[in-house]
Coordinates of C-alpha atoms and ligand atoms in Angstrom, one line a residue:
M1 CA -34.1 -4.6 -7.3
S2 CA -31.3 -6.6 -5.6
A3 CA -28.9 -3.9 -4.3
K4 CA -29.3 -2.3 -0.9
L5 CA -29.7 1.5 -1.2
V6 CA -27.0 3.4 0.6
L7 CA -28.8 6.6 1.5
G8 CA -26.8 9.7 2.4
T9 CA -30.0 11.3 3.4
E10 CA -30.5 8.7 6.2
I11 CA -26.8 8.4 7.3
R12 CA -26.6 12.2 7.4
E13 CA -29.3 12.2 10.0
Q14 CA -27.5 9.7 12.2
I15 CA -24.2 11.7 12.1
L16 CA -25.9 15.1 12.7
E17 CA -27.6 13.6 15.8
E18 CA -24.3 12.3 17.1
I19 CA -22.7 15.8 16.5
T20 CA -25.6 17.6 18.2
K21 CA -25.3 15.4 21.2
E22 CA -21.5 15.8 21.5
V23 CA -21.8 19.6 21.0
A24 CA -24.3 19.8 23.9
E25 CA -22.0 17.7 26.1
I26 CA -18.9 19.9 25.4
K27 CA -21.0 23.0 26.0
E28 CA -22.0 21.6 29.4
K29 CA -18.5 20.5 30.4
H30 CA -16.3 23.2 28.8
G31 CA -18.7 26.1 28.2
V32 CA -17.9 26.4 24.5
V33 CA -19.4 25.4 21.2
P34 CA -17.6 25.0 17.8
G35 CA -17.4 28.2 15.8
L36 CA -17.6 28.1 12.0
V37 CA -17.2 31.1 9.7
T38 CA -18.4 31.0 6.1
I39 CA -16.9 33.7 3.9
L40 CA -18.9 34.5 0.8
V41 CA -17.6 36.9 -1.8
G42 CA -20.1 38.2 -4.3
E43 CA -23.6 37.0 -5.0
N44 CA -23.3 33.9 -7.1
P45 CA -26.7 32.2 -6.6
A46 CA -25.3 28.7 -6.4
S47 CA -22.7 29.8 -3.8
I48 CA -25.5 31.6 -1.8
S49 CA -27.5 28.4 -1.7
Y50 CA -24.5 26.2 -0.6
V51 CA -23.6 28.7 2.1
T52 CA -27.2 28.9 3.3
L53 CA -27.3 25.1 3.6
K54 CA -24.1 25.1 5.6
I55 CA -25.4 27.8 7.9
Q56 CA -28.6 26.0 8.5
T57 CA -26.8 22.8 9.3
A58 CA -24.4 24.6 11.6
H59 CA -27.3 26.1 13.5
R60 CA -29.1 22.8 13.7
V61 CA -26.1 21.1 15.4
G62 CA -25.6 24.0 17.9
F63 CA -22.5 25.7 16.5
K64 CA -21.7 29.3 16.8
E65 CA -22.0 30.4 13.1
V66 CA -20.7 33.5 11.5
Q67 CA -21.7 34.4 8.0
D68 CA -19.3 36.9 6.5
S69 CA -20.5 38.3 3.2
Q70 CA -18.1 40.4 1.2
S71 CA -18.6 42.5 -1.9
V72 CA -17.5 41.0 -5.2
D73 CA -14.8 43.8 -5.6
I74 CA -13.0 43.1 -2.3
S75 CA -9.3 43.1 -2.9
E76 CA -7.1 40.1 -2.5
K77 CA -5.2 41.9 0.2
D78 CA -8.4 42.7 2.2
L79 CA -9.6 39.1 1.9
L80 CA -6.3 37.8 3.2
A81 CA -6.5 40.2 6.1
L82 CA -10.0 38.9 6.8
I83 CA -8.7 35.3 6.9
D84 CA -5.9 36.4 9.2
K85 CA -8.5 37.9 11.5
Y86 CA -10.4 34.6 11.8
N87 CA -7.1 32.7 12.1
N88 CA -6.6 34.7 15.3
D89 CA -10.1 34.5 16.6
D90 CA -10.3 32.0 19.4
S91 CA -14.0 31.5 19.1
I92 CA -13.6 30.3 15.5
N93 CA -12.6 26.6 14.9
G94 CA -13.4 26.3 11.2
I95 CA -12.9 28.8 8.3
L96 CA -14.7 28.2 5.1
V97 CA -14.2 30.2 1.9
Q98 CA -16.9 29.5 -0.6
L99 CA -15.6 28.9 -4.1
P100 CA -15.4 30.1 -6.8
L101 CA -13.8 33.5 -6.0
P102 CA -13.8 36.4 -8.4
K103 CA -11.1 36.3 -11.1
H104 CA -9.0 39.1 -9.6
I105 CA -8.4 36.9 -6.5
N106 CA -5.9 34.0 -6.4
E107 CA -7.9 31.2 -4.9
K108 CA -4.8 29.1 -4.1
K109 CA -3.3 32.0 -2.2
V110 CA -6.4 32.6 -0.2
L111 CA -7.0 28.9 0.7
N112 CA -3.3 28.5 1.7
A113 CA -3.7 31.5 4.0
I114 CA -6.1 29.6 6.2
D115 CA -4.6 28.2 9.4
P116 CA -4.2 24.5 8.7
D117 CA -5.7 23.8 12.2
K118 CA -8.9 25.7 11.1
D119 CA -9.0 24.2 7.6
V120 CA -12.1 22.1 8.0
D121 CA -12.4 21.6 4.2
G122 CA -9.1 19.7 4.4
F123 CA -7.6 21.2 1.2
H124 CA -4.6 23.0 2.7
P125 CA -1.3 21.4 1.6
V126 CA -0.5 20.7 5.2
N127 CA -3.7 18.7 5.6
V128 CA -3.2 16.9 2.3
G129 CA 0.2 15.9 3.6
R130 CA -1.3 14.7 6.9
L131 CA -3.8 12.6 5.0
M132 CA -1.1 11.0 3.0
I133 CA 0.9 10.1 6.2
G134 CA -2.3 8.7 7.7
G135 CA -3.1 7.4 11.2
S136 CA -3.1 9.9 14.0
E137 CA -1.5 12.6 11.7
V138 CA -4.9 13.0 9.9
K139 CA -6.8 16.0 11.2
F140 CA -9.3 17.0 8.7
P141 CA -10.0 14.5 5.9
P142 CA -11.7 16.4 3.0
C143 CA -15.4 16.3 3.3
T144 CA -16.7 14.4 0.2
P145 CA -14.2 11.6 0.6
A146 CA -14.8 11.4 4.3
G147 CA -18.5 11.2 3.6
I148 CA -17.9 8.3 1.1
Q149 CA -15.9 6.4 3.7
E150 CA -18.7 6.9 6.3
L151 CA -21.3 5.6 3.8
I152 CA -19.2 2.4 3.1
V153 CA -18.5 1.8 6.8
R154 CA -22.0 2.5 8.1
S155 CA -23.5 0.2 5.5
G156 CA -21.5 -2.6 7.0
V157 CA -19.3 -3.2 3.9
E158 CA -16.0 -5.0 4.7
T159 CA -13.1 -2.8 3.6
K160 CA -10.2 -4.8 4.9
G161 CA -8.6 -6.7 2.0
A162 CA -11.3 -5.4 -0.4
E163 CA -10.4 -4.5 -4.0
V164 CA -11.3 -0.8 -4.2
V165 CA -11.3 0.8 -7.7
V166 CA -11.6 4.6 -7.8
V167 CA -12.6 6.2 -11.2
G168 CA -11.2 9.7 -11.3
R169 CA -8.0 11.3 -9.8
S170 CA -9.1 14.8 -8.8
N171 CA -7.6 16.4 -5.8
I172 CA -11.0 16.8 -4.1
V173 CA -12.4 13.3 -4.6
G174 CA -10.4 10.6 -6.5
K175 CA -6.9 11.0 -5.0
P176 CA -8.0 11.6 -1.4
I177 CA -10.5 8.7 -1.2
A178 CA -8.0 6.4 -2.8
N179 CA -5.4 7.5 -0.2
M180 CA -7.9 7.0 2.7
M181 CA -9.0 3.5 1.6
L182 CA -5.4 2.2 1.5
Q183 CA -4.4 3.4 4.9
K184 CA -3.8 0.7 7.5
G185 CA -6.7 1.0 9.9
P186 CA -10.4 0.5 10.4
G187 CA -12.7 1.4 7.5
A188 CA -9.8 1.1 5.1
N189 CA -6.9 -1.4 4.7
S190 CA -8.1 -2.0 1.1
T191 CA -6.1 -2.7 -2.1
V192 CA -6.7 0.3 -4.2
T193 CA -6.5 1.0 -7.9
I194 CA -7.2 4.5 -9.5
V195 CA -8.4 4.7 -13.1
H196 CA -8.6 7.8 -15.3
T197 CA -8.6 8.9 -19.0
G198 CA -5.1 7.5 -19.4
T199 CA -6.1 4.0 -18.3
K200 CA -5.9 1.3 -21.0
D201 CA -8.8 -1.0 -20.1
M202 CA -11.0 0.6 -17.5
A203 CA -13.7 -2.1 -17.7
S204 CA -11.3 -4.8 -16.6
H205 CA -10.3 -2.9 -13.5
C206 CA -13.9 -2.0 -12.6
K207 CA -14.9 -5.6 -12.9
R208 CA -12.5 -6.6 -10.1
A209 CA -13.9 -4.0 -7.7
D210 CA -15.5 -5.1 -4.4
I211 CA -16.0 -1.4 -3.8
L212 CA -16.3 0.8 -6.9
I213 CA -16.1 4.6 -6.3
V214 CA -16.9 6.6 -9.4
A215 CA -16.1 10.3 -9.5
A216 CA -15.6 11.3 -13.2
G217 CA -18.5 13.7 -13.9
V218 CA -19.6 11.7 -17.0
P219 CA -23.2 10.5 -17.0
D220 CA -23.6 6.7 -17.4
L221 CA -19.8 6.2 -17.8
V222 CA -19.8 3.0 -15.8
K223 CA -21.7 0.3 -17.7
P224 CA -23.7 -2.4 -15.8
E225 CA -21.5 -5.2 -17.2
W226 CA -18.4 -3.5 -15.5
I227 CA -19.9 -4.2 -12.1
K228 CA -19.0 -7.2 -10.1
P229 CA -22.1 -9.0 -8.7
G230 CA -22.6 -7.9 -5.1
A231 CA -20.2 -5.0 -5.3
C232 CA -20.6 -1.8 -3.3
V233 CA -21.0 1.0 -5.9
I234 CA -20.6 4.6 -4.7
D235 CA -21.6 7.1 -7.4
V236 CA -20.1 10.5 -6.7
G237 CA -21.0 12.0 -10.0
V238 CA -23.6 14.8 -10.2
N239 CA -24.4 15.6 -13.8
R240 CA -27.2 18.0 -14.9
V241 CA -28.8 16.3 -17.9
G242 CA -31.9 18.5 -18.2
E243 CA -34.6 20.4 -16.4
K244 CA -38.1 19.5 -15.0
V245 CA -40.8 21.2 -13.1
S246 CA -40.9 20.3 -9.4
E247 CA -44.1 18.7 -8.3
K248 CA -43.7 20.3 -4.8
T249 CA -42.8 23.9 -5.7
G250 CA -43.9 24.2 -9.4
K251 CA -40.4 25.7 -10.1
K252 CA -37.9 24.5 -12.7
I253 CA -35.3 22.1 -11.2
A254 CA -32.3 20.3 -12.7
I255 CA -32.6 16.7 -13.6
L256 CA -29.5 15.0 -12.0
K257 CA -27.8 11.8 -13.1
G258 CA -24.8 10.0 -11.7
D259 CA -21.8 8.5 -13.4
V260 CA -23.3 5.0 -13.2
N261 CA -26.4 3.7 -15.0
F262 CA -28.4 3.3 -11.7
D263 CA -31.4 1.4 -13.0
A264 CA -29.3 -1.4 -14.5
A265 CA -26.5 -1.3 -11.9
K266 CA -28.9 -1.8 -9.0
E267 CA -29.8 -5.2 -10.3
I268 CA -26.2 -6.4 -10.1
A269 CA -24.6 -4.5 -7.2
G270 CA -25.0 -5.5 -3.5
Y271 CA -25.0 -1.9 -2.4
I272 CA -25.5 1.3 -4.4
T273 CA -25.9 5.0 -3.8
P274 CA -28.6 6.9 -5.7
V275 CA -28.1 10.3 -7.3
P276 CA -29.3 12.5 -5.8
G277 CA -29.6 11.4 -2.2
G278 CA -26.4 9.3 -1.9
V279 CA -23.0 11.0 -1.5
G280 CA -24.3 14.6 -1.9
P281 CA -25.8 15.0 1.6
M282 CA -22.6 13.8 3.2
T283 CA -20.3 16.6 2.3
I284 CA -21.8 19.3 4.6
T285 CA -22.3 16.7 7.3
M286 CA -18.6 15.9 7.3
L287 CA -17.8 19.7 7.3
M288 CA -19.7 19.8 10.6
K289 CA -17.8 16.8 11.9
N290 CA -14.4 18.4 11.0
T291 CA -15.4 21.7 12.8
L292 CA -16.4 19.7 15.9
K293 CA -13.0 17.9 15.7
S294 CA -11.2 21.2 15.4
L295 CA -12.6 22.3 18.7
K296 CA -11.9 19.0 20.3
Y297 CA -8.2 19.2 19.2
K298 CA -8.1 22.7 20.8
L299 CA -9.6 21.5 24.0
G300 CA -7.2 18.5 24.0
I301 CA -10.0 16.0 24.2
I302 CA -9.1 14.1 21.0
Ligands
NAP1 P1 -12.9 16.5 -12.0 O1 -12.0 17.3 -11.2 O2 -13.4 16.9 -13.3 O3 -12.1 15.0 -12.2 C1 -12.7 14.0 -12.9 C2 -11.8 12.8 -13.0 O4 -12.4 11.8 -13.7 C3 -10.5 13.1 -13.7 O5 -9.4 12.5 -13.0 C4 -10.7 12.5 -15.0 O6 -9.5 11.9 -15.6 C5 -11.6 11.4 -14.7 N1 -12.4 11.1 -15.9 C6 -13.3 11.9 -16.6 N2 -13.8 11.3 -17.7 C7 -13.3 10.1 -17.6 C8 -13.5 9.0 -18.5 N3 -14.2 9.0 -19.6 N4 -12.8 7.8 -18.2 C9 -12.0 7.8 -17.2 N5 -11.8 8.8 -16.3 C10 -12.4 9.9 -16.6 O7 -14.1 16.1 -11.1 P2 -14.4 16.0 -9.5 O8 -14.3 17.3 -8.9 O9 -13.6 14.9 -8.9 O10 -15.9 15.5 -9.5 C11 -16.3 14.3 -10.1 C12 -17.8 14.2 -10.1 O11 -18.3 14.2 -8.7 C13 -18.6 15.4 -10.7 O12 -19.8 15.0 -11.3 C14 -18.9 16.3 -9.5 O13 -20.0 17.1 -9.7 C15 -19.2 15.3 -8.4 N6 -18.9 15.7 -7.1 C16 -19.9 15.5 -6.2 C17 -19.7 15.9 -4.8 C18 -20.8 15.7 -3.8 O14 -21.7 15.0 -4.1 N7 -20.8 16.3 -2.7 C19 -18.5 16.5 -4.4 C20 -17.5 16.7 -5.4 C21 -17.7 16.3 -6.7 P3 -8.2 12.8 -16.0 O15 -7.5 13.1 -14.7 O16 -7.4 11.8 -16.8 O17 -8.7 14.0 -16.8

């Protein structure tokens, strides 16, 4: 194997330690800790497990954590009132609404009701606009793209002047990471291309990439011959391609695959993220970082 593995599982630990230390310092100096509320509507098992992981991580770094579970038949009006309550709660710095919401609730309306200064997911149009403007305007970069940027920077990969090719143009990964990598500043300043299903010759673009970020949701979409030797390959894709029995627990678990043929690509790339264990662990980590930032903005120490 030639490529260096870029492990979100390891980089997550570094960042969570940094956050824990900073939370303790702020508590000592200002007498407050970041407050994060997770609002869960209904009992979707996948949503419960995501929320549980977020709660555990928030506890670990020393946040005040509020879990607000609501019945699946809560009305949109009542959910909006709940958001308003947390918008006005001084002890809460981050509001998180676990998606998906039941069909009778307009998700967009609910997410847009979150105070942009507590929108630690970074999906509110105000924060999308701030991200586009860049520089000191950016408050909460969306968590998965922010995690991708951390993986690249902390691996020591040069971004200034690098050819970055992003596969996929979704609002949660492709567009924001492309926007972040082209900003003038550290960890970015790259020349960015986005490819998608309308692109004529995807291979020719990927072959130019010093940093190839793939977020399409198509297993093995990127062929090994599309990878420039020595490139940094960030595979965001998480595709369930089957099931297996876990050796640890004896329970059935999903077999996950990325969008890149890992076994072949690792022989060509200089850096590569595995799936799982690459980008995945970074998303919740960056959610913690955004929540800490929210408190720091409030205290005027950032
Ligand atoms: P999405 O909303 O479905 O967007 C996929 C994008 O990829 C679209 O822009 C689509 O192009 C493009 N695409 C799909 N097939 C393509 C093809 N054959 N050739 C070129 N472009 C293609 O997906 P997403 O939400 O961005 O997520 C992408 C993947 O990342 C998924 O596997 C998801 O599970 C994973 N993900 C992981 C994390 C994490 O690890 N924390 C977080 C978010 C997402 P068009 O726009 O032309 O349709």
